[in-house]
mmCIF file of C-alpha atoms in Angstrom:
data_model
loop_
_atom_site.group_PDB
_atom_site.id
_atom_site.type_symbol
_atom_site.label_atom_id
_atom_site.label_comp_id
_atom_site.label_asym_id
_atom_site.label_seq_id
_atom_site.Cartn_x
_atom_site.Cartn_y
_atom_site.Cartn_z
ATOM 1 C CA UNK A 1 0.101 0.090 0.190
ATOM 2 C CA UNK A 2 3.054 2.429 0.737
ATOM 3 C CA UNK A 3 4.599 2.138 -2.401
ATOM 4 C CA UNK A 4 1.305 2.814 -4.494
ATOM 5 C CA UNK A 5 0.956 5.640 -2.409
ATOM 6 C CA UNK A 6 4.656 6.612 -3.188
ATOM 7 C CA UNK A 7 4.116 6.383 -6.622
ATOM 8 C CA UNK A 8 1.296 8.096 -6.851
ATOM 9 C CA UNK A 9 2.648 11.024 -5.168
ATOM 10 C CA UNK A 10 5.398 11.309 -8.162
ATOM 11 C CA UNK A 11 3.352 10.498 -10.468
ATOM 12 C CA UNK A 12 1.098 13.920 -9.363
ATOM 13 C CA UNK A 13 4.548 15.905 -9.157
ATOM 14 C CA UNK A 14 4.443 17.605 -12.664
ATOM 15 C CA UNK A 15 5.589 20.626 -11.180
ATOM 16 C CA UNK A 16 6.185 21.789 -7.471
ATOM 17 C CA UNK A 17 3.426 21.066 -4.937
ATOM 18 C CA UNK A 18 3.627 21.330 -1.296
ATOM 19 C CA UNK A 19 2.495 18.151 1.265
ATOM 20 C CA UNK A 20 -1.340 20.030 1.453
ATOM 21 C CA UNK A 21 -1.986 20.534 -2.097
ATOM 22 C CA UNK A 22 -1.152 16.824 -2.873
ATOM 23 C CA UNK A 23 -2.585 15.727 0.297
ATOM 24 C CA UNK A 24 -5.917 17.515 -1.219
ATOM 25 C CA UNK A 25 -5.391 15.757 -4.557
ATOM 26 C CA UNK A 26 -5.113 12.662 -3.413
ATOM 27 C CA UNK A 27 -7.562 12.771 -0.970
ATOM 28 C CA UNK A 28 -5.399 12.187 1.846
ATOM 29 C CA UNK A 29 -3.888 13.511 5.131
ATOM 30 C CA UNK A 30 -1.036 16.244 4.882
ATOM 31 C CA UNK A 31 1.287 13.995 7.493
ATOM 32 C CA UNK A 32 0.904 10.745 4.982
ATOM 33 C CA UNK A 33 2.204 12.660 2.308
ATOM 34 C CA UNK A 34 4.317 14.771 4.100
ATOM 35 C CA UNK A 35 6.041 11.130 5.133
ATOM 36 C CA UNK A 36 6.147 10.016 2.130
ATOM 37 C CA UNK A 37 7.970 13.051 0.933
ATOM 38 C CA UNK A 38 10.332 13.603 3.130
ATOM 39 C CA UNK A 39 11.335 9.319 2.210
ATOM 40 C CA UNK A 40 11.459 10.583 -1.150
ATOM 41 C CA UNK A 41 13.764 13.873 -0.177
ATOM 42 C CA UNK A 42 16.167 11.278 1.776
ATOM 43 C CA UNK A 43 16.404 9.049 -1.071
ATOM 44 C CA UNK A 44 17.213 11.713 -3.818
ATOM 45 C CA UNK A 45 13.561 11.660 -5.702
ATOM 46 C CA UNK A 46 12.352 14.587 -4.665
ATOM 47 C CA UNK A 47 13.688 18.478 -3.373
ATOM 48 C CA UNK A 48 12.505 21.379 -1.586
ATOM 49 C CA UNK A 49 12.446 24.479 -3.716
ATOM 50 C CA UNK A 50 12.099 26.641 -0.957
ATOM 51 C CA UNK A 51 14.222 25.152 2.253
ATOM 52 C CA UNK A 52 14.275 28.712 3.662
ATOM 53 C CA UNK A 53 10.630 27.712 4.611
ATOM 54 C CA UNK A 54 11.127 26.082 8.614
ATOM 55 C CA UNK A 55 7.870 23.907 8.448
ATOM 56 C CA UNK A 56 8.394 20.977 6.041
ATOM 57 C CA UNK A 57 4.752 21.379 5.459
ATOM 58 C CA UNK A 58 5.417 24.118 3.801
ATOM 59 C CA UNK A 59 8.027 22.932 1.457
ATOM 60 C CA UNK A 60 7.210 22.243 -2.003
ATOM 61 C CA UNK A 61 8.797 19.899 -3.410
ATOM 62 C CA UNK A 62 9.885 18.914 -6.647
ATOM 63 C CA UNK A 63 11.277 15.697 -8.580
ATOM 64 C CA UNK A 64 15.329 15.695 -8.970
ATOM 65 C CA UNK A 65 16.305 13.839 -12.384
ATOM 66 C CA UNK A 66 16.806 10.131 -9.938
ATOM 67 C CA UNK A 67 12.731 11.476 -9.631
ATOM 68 C CA UNK A 68 12.254 11.827 -12.920
ATOM 69 C CA UNK A 69 14.370 8.455 -13.992
ATOM 70 C CA UNK A 70 11.859 6.735 -11.288
ATOM 71 C CA UNK A 71 8.616 7.742 -11.786
ATOM 72 C CA UNK A 72 9.542 6.868 -16.006
ATOM 73 C CA UNK A 73 10.229 3.528 -14.719
ATOM 74 C CA UNK A 74 6.986 3.071 -13.002
ATOM 75 C CA UNK A 75 5.113 4.426 -16.348
ATOM 76 C CA UNK A 76 7.218 2.640 -18.474
ATOM 77 C CA UNK A 77 5.783 -0.703 -16.073
ATOM 78 C CA UNK A 78 1.903 0.175 -16.350
ATOM 79 C CA UNK A 79 1.571 1.631 -19.134
#
């Protein structure tokens, strides 16, 4: 289940978004999305484009090159 959620988060990051924006789009709780984003950030798949904001929930996440490669792999495996 967590893997599917990670995949959906990656697929929805076509442009920088906050955890709150993603949660609303996906009908999920913001804390669940924030945990996924933190994990993706630690693994180098997303990055924060406003790191001066000290509140993680306001960070805007954007795919890294590594994240774009993984996203393409997901599409290739599902399409």
